[in-house]
Coordinates of C-alpha atoms and ligand atoms in Angstrom, one line a residue:
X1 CA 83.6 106.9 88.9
X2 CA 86.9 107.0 87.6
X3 CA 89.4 104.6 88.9
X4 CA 92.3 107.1 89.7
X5 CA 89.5 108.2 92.2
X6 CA 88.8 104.7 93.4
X7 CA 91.9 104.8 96.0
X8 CA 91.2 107.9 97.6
X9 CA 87.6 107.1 97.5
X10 CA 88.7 103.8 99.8
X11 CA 91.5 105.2 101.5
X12 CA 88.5 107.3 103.3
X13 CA 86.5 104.4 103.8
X14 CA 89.6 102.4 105.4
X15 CA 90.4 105.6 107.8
X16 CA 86.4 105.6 108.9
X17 CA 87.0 101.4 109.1
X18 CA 89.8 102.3 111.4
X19 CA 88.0 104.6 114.0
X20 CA 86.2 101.6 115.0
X21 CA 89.3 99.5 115.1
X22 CA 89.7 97.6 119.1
X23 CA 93.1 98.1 119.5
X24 CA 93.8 99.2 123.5
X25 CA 96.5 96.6 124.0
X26 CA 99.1 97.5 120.8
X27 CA 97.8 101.2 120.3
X28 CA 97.9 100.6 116.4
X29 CA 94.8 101.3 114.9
X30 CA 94.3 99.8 111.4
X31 CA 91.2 100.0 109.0
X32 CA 90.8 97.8 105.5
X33 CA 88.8 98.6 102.5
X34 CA 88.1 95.6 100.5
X35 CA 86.7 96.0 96.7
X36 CA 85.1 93.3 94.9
X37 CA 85.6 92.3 91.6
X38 CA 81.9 93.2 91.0
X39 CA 82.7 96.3 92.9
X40 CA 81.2 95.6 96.0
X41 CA 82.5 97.5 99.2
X42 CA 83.7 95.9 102.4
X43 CA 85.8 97.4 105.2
X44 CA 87.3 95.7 108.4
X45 CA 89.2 97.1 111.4
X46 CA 91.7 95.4 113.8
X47 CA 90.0 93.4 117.1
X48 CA 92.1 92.7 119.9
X49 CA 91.9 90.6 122.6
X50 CA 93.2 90.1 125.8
X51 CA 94.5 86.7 125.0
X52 CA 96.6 88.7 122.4
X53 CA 97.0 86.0 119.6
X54 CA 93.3 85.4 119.0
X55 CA 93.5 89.7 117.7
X56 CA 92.6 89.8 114.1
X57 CA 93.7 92.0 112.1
X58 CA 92.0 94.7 109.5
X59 CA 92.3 93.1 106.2
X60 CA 90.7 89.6 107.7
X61 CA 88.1 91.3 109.4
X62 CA 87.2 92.5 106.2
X63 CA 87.9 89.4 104.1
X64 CA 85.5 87.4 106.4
X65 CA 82.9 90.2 106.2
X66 CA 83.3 89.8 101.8
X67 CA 83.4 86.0 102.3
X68 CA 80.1 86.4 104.9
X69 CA 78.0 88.3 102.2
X70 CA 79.3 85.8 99.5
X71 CA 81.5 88.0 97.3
X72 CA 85.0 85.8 97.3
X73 CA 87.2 87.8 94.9
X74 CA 88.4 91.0 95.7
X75 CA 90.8 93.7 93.0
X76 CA 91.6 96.1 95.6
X77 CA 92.1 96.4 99.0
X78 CA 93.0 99.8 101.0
X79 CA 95.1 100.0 104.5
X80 CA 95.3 103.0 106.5
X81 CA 96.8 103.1 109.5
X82 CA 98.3 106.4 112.0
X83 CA 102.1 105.8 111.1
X84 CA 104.2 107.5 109.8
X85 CA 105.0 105.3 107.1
X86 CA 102.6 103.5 104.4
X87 CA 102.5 99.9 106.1
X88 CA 102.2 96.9 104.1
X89 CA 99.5 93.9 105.4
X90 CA 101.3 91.1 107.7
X91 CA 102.2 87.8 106.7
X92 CA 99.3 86.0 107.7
X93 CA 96.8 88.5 106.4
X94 CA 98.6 87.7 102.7
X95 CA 98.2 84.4 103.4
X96 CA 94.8 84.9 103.7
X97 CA 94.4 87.1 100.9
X98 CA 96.0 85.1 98.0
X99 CA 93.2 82.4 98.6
X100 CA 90.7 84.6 97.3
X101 CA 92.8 87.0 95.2
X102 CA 96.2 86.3 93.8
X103 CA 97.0 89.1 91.6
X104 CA 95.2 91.7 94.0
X105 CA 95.8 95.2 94.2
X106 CA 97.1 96.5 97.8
X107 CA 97.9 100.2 98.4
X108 CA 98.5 101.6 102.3
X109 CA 98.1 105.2 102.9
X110 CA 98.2 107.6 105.6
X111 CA 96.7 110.1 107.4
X112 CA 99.4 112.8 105.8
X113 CA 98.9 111.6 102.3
X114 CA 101.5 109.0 101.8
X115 CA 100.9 106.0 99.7
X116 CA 102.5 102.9 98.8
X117 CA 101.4 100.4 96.6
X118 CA 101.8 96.2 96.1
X119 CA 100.7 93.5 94.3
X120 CA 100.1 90.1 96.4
X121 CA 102.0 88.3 93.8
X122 CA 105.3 90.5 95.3
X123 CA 104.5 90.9 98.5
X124 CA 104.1 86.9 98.6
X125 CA 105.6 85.2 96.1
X126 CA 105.6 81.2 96.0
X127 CA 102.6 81.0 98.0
X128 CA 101.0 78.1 99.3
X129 CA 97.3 78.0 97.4
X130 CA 94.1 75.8 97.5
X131 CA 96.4 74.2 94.5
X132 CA 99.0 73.3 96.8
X133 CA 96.8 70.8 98.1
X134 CA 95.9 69.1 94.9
X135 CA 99.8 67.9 94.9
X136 CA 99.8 65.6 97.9
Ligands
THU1 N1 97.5 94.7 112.2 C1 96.6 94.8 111.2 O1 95.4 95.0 111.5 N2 97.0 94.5 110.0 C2 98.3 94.3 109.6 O2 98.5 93.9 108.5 C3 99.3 94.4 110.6 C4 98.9 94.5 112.0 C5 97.1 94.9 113.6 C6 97.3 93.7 114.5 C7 97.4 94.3 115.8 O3 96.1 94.6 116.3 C8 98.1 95.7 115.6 O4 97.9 95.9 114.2 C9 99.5 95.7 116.0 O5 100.2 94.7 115.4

């Protein structure tokens, strides 16, 4: 498969991610699809709670599934959500991403055909790594 088909091949798979998203308290449904370097697919969907800060968003529900099956390096992950708008992922999802992936490849998309696209290294720059540590 070509790649220029790859991102509309996982903006589909983030949208069917996002059916299944748990989202009654926000309203915000969100889906992930995660690509491996080895091209292995995972996907993720928000999971809220009624104790709202232990929710978890898309993207880490689908890091932890790649990080479950052993697969810890992702090139491309794909958000979809129902605004208007492209969204880009929240701060702590980044966070969570540039442990795994640095230089990764992020595009959002909606359900009306907009896209936007990041890299990490932008949407977090100077970010605290597993390196970090080595310096204290
Ligand atoms: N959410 C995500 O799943 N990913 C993001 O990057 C931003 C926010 C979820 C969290 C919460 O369930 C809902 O969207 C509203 O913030």
């Amino acid at each position: 498969m070509k790649k220029v088909d790859e991102v509309a091949r996982e903006c589909e798979r983030a949208f069917a991610a996002m059916e299944n998203a748990y989202a009654p308290y926000s309203g915000f449904r969100v889906g992930a699809a995660l690509v491996a370097e080895d091209g292995t697919m995972f996907s993720g969907c928000n999971v809220e709670n009624s104790a709202y800060p232990s929710g978890l968003c898309a993207e880490r529900a689908a890091v932890a599934a790649a990080v479950t099956a052993g697969m810890r390096s992702y090139r491309l992950i794909v958000v979809a959500t129902e605004a208007d708008e492209p969204t880009p992922p929240c701060g702590m999802c980044r966070q969570v991403l540039v442990e795994f992936a640095p230089d990764l490849r992020i595009v959002s998309c909606t359900r009306g055909g907009g896209r936007a696209e990041w890299k990490l290294s932008d949407l977090l720059p100077h970010p605290f790594t597993p390196r970090s540590l080595e310096h204290a």
